[in-house]
Amino acid sequence: MSNKAHKNNLTAIKALDLQKWSVTFWLIKRYIANHEAHYSVLRVNTDAKLQKRLKGYVIDQLQGREFHLTEYDFNNADGDDTLFTITADATDFPKVEEAINAGFDNAIAKDYQELLNSWSYVVQLEHGSDRLYAWRKISTLTQPKKVQSRQATFFVEHKLMDVEDKEVFLIDPRFDFFVHGDLIFIANKKEFEISMNFREGMKAKAVEVIQNFNVSGHFKNVDLIQKHVGDNMHHLRKMASILKAGYYQQPHYIQRMIEVSKEEGWELKVEDGQIVVEEETIELLLKLLNNDRLRSPINNEVFDAAAKARVK
């Protein structure tokens, strides 16, 4: 789907009269098995006042502001006025939506203990067959069992009451991402990636890149890259970007990379036409494999730029 289509989708959302839509509040439970995330949902009854407030949060954040839309990339940096777009089927969200679609077959929360240890909450707005989802990852600040540590008190019937005497669930007015149709609008990239289990997906991409490096014959000591990347999200993000861009698979790219490195005095070690992976230069190597080292045509300065938008 083109960026123009994404903008049209957002324009259509902004035109919706969400105040007339019905609201359902869902708690999302998650567990991991064999590196795959599994989800279940719990329906939570809400009163009319809270439903109005939830709709207000969605309207304020999604309809009340102007956004710059850009396609999600592993190296995007969050910005207050930016929404990143990605198709829902590239994420775990269809699993959650399938569970929500069971509707009244899902259990209703009847006990405060059922609210504890939830993964996230979803506000579902619905009008006929049209649905809009707003997702918020539960953090240490909003997790019910953690609220006591914030030393909150309530003023009820002319007296302050300790929070330990209340069963509290905090709701944040900001959402991490929104889903409409088959498109996701991401407001908080970090929480989106955590919510949708992107670390495991990036691990798989890193393994694929390492395998490609071994097969190519262009590298020695590839195992050092695997050790360097490990479980580090920043490094996994870089490997996923290298795979997506695919420069290293282009004819002559590696050879040209070696030649330019020598011309520029970059410290890549090369033996018998192969790049020797060294701990000291792994970061440089990953930058070059992702074509991150760029030169300005204006003043000839060289920059490292991970997030690249190609000029068309």
GROMACS .gro file of C-alpha atoms in nm:
model
  312
    1MET     CA    1   0.000   0.000   0.000
    2SER     CA    2   0.139   0.343  -0.097
    3ASN     CA    3   0.200   0.630   0.141
    4LYS     CA    4  -0.083   0.815  -0.036
    5ALA     CA    5  -0.321   0.530   0.049
    6HIS     CA    6  -0.203   0.544   0.412
    7LYS     CA    7  -0.275   0.918   0.423
    8ASN     CA    8  -0.620   0.856   0.275
    9ASN     CA    9  -0.685   0.596   0.547
   10LEU     CA   10  -0.584   0.841   0.820
   11THR     CA   11  -0.794   1.117   0.661
   12ALA     CA   12  -1.091   0.881   0.666
   13ILE     CA   13  -1.031   0.804   1.035
   14LYS     CA   14  -1.015   1.174   1.119
   15ALA     CA   15  -1.356   1.224   0.955
   16LEU     CA   16  -1.528   0.958   1.168
   17ASP     CA   17  -1.769   1.071   1.440
   18LEU     CA   18  -1.621   0.843   1.703
   19GLN     CA   19  -1.841   0.988   1.977
   20LYS     CA   20  -2.125   0.780   1.830
   21TRP     CA   21  -1.925   0.455   1.827
   22SER     CA   22  -1.960   0.188   2.094
   23VAL     CA   23  -1.665   0.113   2.322
   24THR     CA   24  -1.532  -0.216   2.456
   25PHE     CA   25  -1.235  -0.248   2.690
   26TRP     CA   26  -1.012  -0.555   2.662
   27LEU     CA   27  -0.724  -0.682   2.870
   28ILE     CA   28  -0.462  -0.875   2.674
   29LYS     CA   29  -0.279  -1.169   2.829
   30ARG     CA   30   0.035  -1.309   2.664
   31TYR     CA   31   0.267  -1.605   2.706
   32ILE     CA   32   0.565  -1.727   2.502
   33ALA     CA   33   0.604  -2.086   2.385
   34ASN     CA   34   0.878  -2.200   2.145
   35HIS     CA   35   0.972  -1.834   2.085
   36GLU     CA   36   0.619  -1.759   1.963
   37ALA     CA   37   0.378  -1.527   2.141
   38HIS     CA   38   0.027  -1.649   2.221
   39TYR     CA   39  -0.254  -1.417   2.326
   40SER     CA   40  -0.584  -1.439   2.509
   41VAL     CA   41  -0.825  -1.161   2.601
   42LEU     CA   42  -1.048  -1.069   2.891
   43ARG     CA   43  -1.347  -0.839   2.849
   44VAL     CA   44  -1.387  -0.569   3.114
   45ASN     CA   45  -1.718  -0.397   3.175
   46THR     CA   46  -1.701  -0.016   3.184
   47ASP     CA   47  -1.953   0.251   3.278
   48ALA     CA   48  -2.076   0.525   3.045
   49LYS     CA   49  -1.851   0.791   3.202
   50LEU     CA   50  -1.536   0.586   3.144
   51GLN     CA   51  -1.644   0.495   2.791
   52LYS     CA   52  -1.677   0.864   2.711
   53ARG     CA   53  -1.333   0.931   2.857
   54LEU     CA   54  -1.174   0.647   2.656
   55LYS     CA   55  -1.327   0.780   2.334
   56GLY     CA   56  -1.194   1.122   2.427
   57TYR     CA   57  -0.840   0.985   2.463
   58VAL     CA   58  -0.857   0.827   2.117
   59ILE     CA   59  -1.007   1.139   1.958
   60ASP     CA   60  -0.752   1.372   2.118
   61GLN     CA   61  -0.451   1.166   2.014
   62LEU     CA   62  -0.553   1.042   1.670
   63GLN     CA   63  -0.801   1.298   1.538
   64GLY     CA   64  -0.694   1.611   1.720
   65ARG     CA   65  -0.340   1.637   1.583
   66GLU     CA   66  -0.166   1.661   1.246
   67PHE     CA   67   0.081   1.382   1.174
   68HIS     CA   68   0.358   1.310   0.929
   69LEU     CA   69   0.319   0.953   0.803
   70THR     CA   70   0.617   0.738   0.716
   71GLU     CA   71   0.655   0.367   0.659
   72TYR     CA   72   0.782   0.170   0.959
   73ASP     CA   73   1.149   0.080   0.943
   74PHE     CA   74   1.367  -0.086   1.205
   75ASN     CA   75   1.578   0.232   1.232
   76ASN     CA   76   1.297   0.490   1.253
   77ALA     CA   77   1.333   0.735   1.541
   78ASP     CA   78   1.020   0.828   1.737
   79GLY     CA   79   0.887   1.181   1.689
   80ASP     CA   80   0.593   1.362   1.848
   81ASP     CA   81   0.438   1.448   1.511
   82THR     CA   82   0.508   1.118   1.333
   83LEU     CA   83   0.304   0.803   1.288
   84PHE     CA   84   0.476   0.498   1.142
   85THR     CA   85   0.266   0.270   0.925
   86ILE     CA   86   0.285  -0.106   0.884
   87THR     CA   87   0.038  -0.366   0.762
   88ALA     CA   88  -0.129  -0.555   1.045
   89ASP     CA   89  -0.047  -0.896   0.897
   90ALA     CA   90   0.326  -0.819   0.940
   91THR     CA   91   0.268  -0.820   1.317
   92ASP     CA   92   0.108  -1.030   1.590
   93PHE     CA   93  -0.204  -0.813   1.598
   94PRO     CA   94  -0.423  -1.049   1.388
   95LYS     CA   95  -0.382  -1.305   1.669
   96VAL     CA   96  -0.521  -1.054   1.917
   97GLU     CA   97  -0.800  -0.945   1.684
   98GLU     CA   98  -0.903  -1.306   1.631
   99ALA     CA   99  -0.934  -1.349   2.007
  100ILE     CA  100  -1.134  -1.026   2.042
  101ASN     CA  101  -1.363  -1.130   1.757
  102ALA     CA  102  -1.485  -1.418   1.972
  103GLY     CA  103  -1.686  -1.140   2.141
  104PHE     CA  104  -1.919  -1.259   2.411
  105ASP     CA  105  -1.755  -1.601   2.411
  106ASN     CA  106  -1.466  -1.433   2.594
  107ALA     CA  107  -1.471  -1.428   2.971
  108ILE     CA  108  -1.562  -1.112   3.159
  109ALA     CA  109  -1.335  -0.989   3.437
  110LYS     CA  110  -1.520  -1.043   3.764
  111ASP     CA  111  -1.235  -1.033   4.012
  112TYR     CA  112  -0.962  -0.773   4.063
  113GLN     CA  113  -0.701  -1.049   4.060
  114GLU     CA  114  -0.792  -1.119   3.696
  115LEU     CA  115  -0.669  -0.771   3.604
  116LEU     CA  116  -0.321  -0.838   3.737
  117ASN     CA  117  -0.025  -0.937   3.520
  118SER     CA  118  -0.191  -0.833   3.196
  119TRP     CA  119   0.028  -0.760   2.895
  120SER     CA  120  -0.166  -0.463   2.757
  121TYR     CA  121  -0.512  -0.319   2.717
  122VAL     CA  122  -0.707  -0.242   2.402
  123VAL     CA  123  -0.988   0.006   2.355
  124GLN     CA  124  -1.211  -0.114   2.071
  125LEU     CA  125  -1.437   0.139   1.901
  126GLU     CA  126  -1.705  -0.014   1.682
  127HIS     CA  127  -1.974   0.110   1.445
  128GLY     CA  128  -2.147  -0.152   1.232
  129SER     CA  129  -1.871  -0.358   1.072
  130ASP     CA  130  -1.609  -0.082   1.110
  131ARG     CA  131  -1.361  -0.114   1.395
  132LEU     CA  132  -1.081   0.095   1.535
  133TYR     CA  133  -0.841  -0.041   1.797
  134ALA     CA  134  -0.621   0.161   2.034
  135TRP     CA  135  -0.342  -0.036   2.206
  136ARG     CA  136  -0.150   0.050   2.522
  137LYS     CA  137   0.126  -0.168   2.666
  138ILE     CA  138   0.092  -0.199   3.044
  139SER     CA  139   0.404  -0.073   3.219
  140THR     CA  140   0.523  -0.061   3.578
  141LEU     CA  141   0.331   0.267   3.612
  142THR     CA  142  -0.001   0.125   3.497
  143GLN     CA  143   0.028  -0.233   3.621
  144PRO     CA  144  -0.237  -0.268   3.897
  145LYS     CA  145  -0.013  -0.451   4.143
  146LYS     CA  146   0.256  -0.181   4.106
  147VAL     CA  147   0.033   0.114   4.184
  148GLN     CA  148   0.100   0.094   4.559
  149SER     CA  149   0.464   0.189   4.504
  150ARG     CA  150   0.355   0.528   4.363
  151GLN     CA  151   0.220   0.626   4.706
  152ALA     CA  152  -0.111   0.744   4.561
  153THR     CA  153  -0.398   0.850   4.784
  154PHE     CA  154  -0.767   0.917   4.718
  155PHE     CA  155  -0.985   1.191   4.866
  156VAL     CA  156  -1.317   1.019   4.926
  157GLU     CA  157  -1.601   1.146   5.145
  158HIS     CA  158  -1.395   1.426   5.302
  159LYS     CA  159  -1.091   1.214   5.389
  160LEU     CA  160  -0.773   1.085   5.227
  161MET     CA  161  -0.759   0.710   5.180
  162ASP     CA  162  -0.444   0.502   5.132
  163VAL     CA  163  -0.420   0.335   4.792
  164GLU     CA  164  -0.381  -0.005   4.957
  165ASP     CA  165  -0.748   0.016   5.046
  166LYS     CA  166  -0.848   0.055   4.680
  167GLU     CA  167  -0.837  -0.185   4.387
  168VAL     CA  168  -0.681   0.043   4.128
  169PHE     CA  169  -0.628   0.017   3.752
  170LEU     CA  170  -0.456   0.314   3.589
  171ILE     CA  171  -0.537   0.412   3.231
  172ASP     CA  172  -0.295   0.629   3.036
  173PRO     CA  173  -0.444   0.883   2.791
  174ARG     CA  174  -0.175   0.800   2.533
  175PHE     CA  175  -0.185   0.490   2.316
  176ASP     CA  176   0.111   0.314   2.155
  177PHE     CA  177  -0.057   0.234   1.826
  178PHE     CA  178  -0.390   0.225   1.646
  179VAL     CA  179  -0.531  -0.033   1.406
  180HIS     CA  180  -0.790   0.036   1.139
  181GLY     CA  181  -0.861  -0.217   0.866
  182ASP     CA  182  -0.534  -0.385   0.773
  183LEU     CA  183  -0.315  -0.090   0.869
  184ILE     CA  184  -0.137  -0.001   1.194
  185PHE     CA  185  -0.048   0.357   1.290
  186ILE     CA  186   0.241   0.354   1.539
  187ALA     CA  187   0.277   0.642   1.785
  188ASN     CA  188   0.532   0.477   2.017
  189LYS     CA  189   0.778   0.262   1.823
  190LYS     CA  190   0.954   0.110   2.124
  191GLU     CA  191   0.634  -0.005   2.294
  192PHE     CA  192   0.492  -0.126   1.963
  193GLU     CA  193   0.796  -0.350   1.907
  194ILE     CA  194   0.776  -0.489   2.261
  195SER     CA  195   0.401  -0.542   2.237
  196MET     CA  196   0.416  -0.724   1.904
  197ASN     CA  197   0.710  -0.951   1.996
  198PHE     CA  198   0.941  -0.794   1.737
  199ARG     CA  199   1.256  -0.902   1.920
  200GLU     CA  200   1.195  -1.266   1.827
  201GLY     CA  201   1.130  -1.168   1.467
  202MET     CA  202   1.452  -0.969   1.456
  203LYS     CA  203   1.643  -1.263   1.601
  204ALA     CA  204   1.523  -1.477   1.312
  205LYS     CA  205   1.634  -1.210   1.064
  206ALA     CA  206   1.977  -1.192   1.229
  207VAL     CA  207   2.016  -1.569   1.193
  208GLU     CA  208   1.924  -1.544   0.825
  209VAL     CA  209   2.183  -1.272   0.764
  210ILE     CA  210   2.454  -1.472   0.941
  211GLN     CA  211   2.371  -1.776   0.728
  212ASN     CA  212   2.391  -1.563   0.413
  213PHE     CA  213   2.730  -1.428   0.517
  214ASN     CA  214   2.863  -1.781   0.572
  215VAL     CA  215   2.735  -1.904   0.237
  216SER     CA  216   2.863  -1.602   0.042
  217GLY     CA  217   3.231  -1.673   0.105
  218HIS     CA  218   3.302  -1.300   0.144
  219PHE     CA  219   3.374  -1.315   0.517
  220LYS     CA  220   3.601  -1.481   0.772
  221ASN     CA  221   3.515  -1.520   1.142
  222VAL     CA  222   3.141  -1.461   1.090
  223ASP     CA  223   3.072  -1.616   1.430
  224LEU     CA  224   3.208  -1.294   1.588
  225ILE     CA  225   2.914  -1.103   1.439
  226GLN     CA  226   2.667  -1.346   1.592
  227LYS     CA  227   2.838  -1.311   1.929
  228HIS     CA  228   2.839  -0.931   1.898
  229VAL     CA  229   2.470  -0.909   1.806
  230GLY     CA  230   2.343  -1.153   2.070
  231ASP     CA  231   2.010  -1.040   2.220
  232ASN     CA  232   2.086  -0.668   2.196
  233MET     CA  233   1.789  -0.486   2.044
  234HIS     CA  234   2.003  -0.215   1.884
  235HIS     CA  235   2.223  -0.475   1.712
  236LEU     CA  236   1.924  -0.690   1.613
  237ARG     CA  237   1.764  -0.382   1.461
  238LYS     CA  238   2.077  -0.325   1.255
  239MET     CA  239   2.081  -0.685   1.130
  240ALA     CA  240   1.714  -0.664   1.033
  241SER     CA  241   1.786  -0.347   0.837
  242ILE     CA  242   2.081  -0.513   0.660
  243LEU     CA  243   1.855  -0.799   0.555
  244LYS     CA  244   1.574  -0.570   0.440
  245ALA     CA  245   1.804  -0.342   0.236
  246GLY     CA  246   1.989  -0.641   0.089
  247TYR     CA  247   2.288  -0.438  -0.033
  248TYR     CA  248   2.526  -0.721   0.053
  249GLN     CA  249   2.342  -0.944  -0.196
  250GLN     CA  250   2.383  -0.702  -0.486
  251PRO     CA  251   2.645  -0.796  -0.747
  252HIS     CA  252   2.982  -0.629  -0.678
  253TYR     CA  253   2.859  -0.445  -0.363
  254ILE     CA  254   3.102  -0.623  -0.129
  255GLN     CA  255   3.393  -0.576  -0.368
  256ARG     CA  256   3.315  -0.207  -0.408
  257MET     CA  257   3.277  -0.174  -0.031
  258ILE     CA  258   3.628  -0.316   0.013
  259GLU     CA  259   3.771  -0.079  -0.249
  260VAL     CA  260   3.608   0.232  -0.099
  261SER     CA  261   3.714   0.133   0.254
  262LYS     CA  262   4.075   0.118   0.134
  263GLU     CA  263   4.046   0.451  -0.050
  264GLU     CA  264   3.892   0.624   0.253
  265GLY     CA  265   4.125   0.467   0.508
  266TRP     CA  266   3.846   0.288   0.691
  267GLU     CA  267   3.988   0.010   0.904
  268LEU     CA  268   3.840  -0.302   0.750
  269LYS     CA  269   4.079  -0.593   0.747
  270VAL     CA  270   4.087  -0.782   0.415
  271GLU     CA  271   4.277  -1.103   0.339
  272ASP     CA  272   4.267  -1.284   0.003
  273GLY     CA  273   3.964  -1.082  -0.105
  274GLN     CA  274   3.768  -1.170   0.212
  275ILE     CA  275   3.664  -0.934   0.490
  276VAL     CA  276   3.807  -1.052   0.821
  277VAL     CA  277   3.558  -0.983   1.097
  278GLU     CA  278   3.728  -0.830   1.400
  279GLU     CA  279   3.572  -0.724   1.728
  280GLU     CA  280   3.720  -0.374   1.693
  281THR     CA  281   3.558  -0.307   1.355
  282ILE     CA  282   3.226  -0.496   1.371
  283GLU     CA  283   3.025  -0.174   1.418
  284LEU     CA  284   3.193  -0.020   1.113
  285LEU     CA  285   3.132  -0.336   0.911
  286LEU     CA  286   2.760  -0.341   0.995
  287LYS     CA  287   2.728   0.027   0.900
  288LEU     CA  288   2.890  -0.035   0.563
  289LEU     CA  289   2.683  -0.346   0.496
  290ASN     CA  290   2.371  -0.135   0.551
  291ASN     CA  291   2.513   0.148   0.337
  292ASP     CA  292   2.492   0.384   0.634
  293ARG     CA  293   2.807   0.583   0.555
  294LEU     CA  294   2.702   0.864   0.324
  295ARG     CA  295   2.871   1.169   0.175
  296SER     CA  296   2.704   1.509   0.143
  297PRO     CA  297   2.713   1.643  -0.215
  298ILE     CA  298   2.708   1.998  -0.074
  299ASN     CA  299   3.023   2.011   0.138
  300ASN     CA  300   3.164   1.659   0.087
  301GLU     CA  301   3.130   1.569   0.456
  302VAL     CA  302   3.079   1.201   0.544
  303PHE     CA  303   2.799   1.098   0.780
  304ASP     CA  304   2.668   0.780   0.940
  305ALA     CA  305   2.293   0.776   0.873
  306ALA     CA  306   2.098   0.464   0.973
  307ALA     CA  307   1.752   0.587   0.873
  308LYS     CA  308   1.766   0.665   0.502
  309ALA     CA  309   1.488   0.801   0.285
  310ARG     CA  310   1.590   0.767  -0.077
  311VAL     CA  311   1.543   1.083  -0.287
  312LYS     CA  312   1.317   0.996  -0.580
   0.00000   0.00000   0.00000
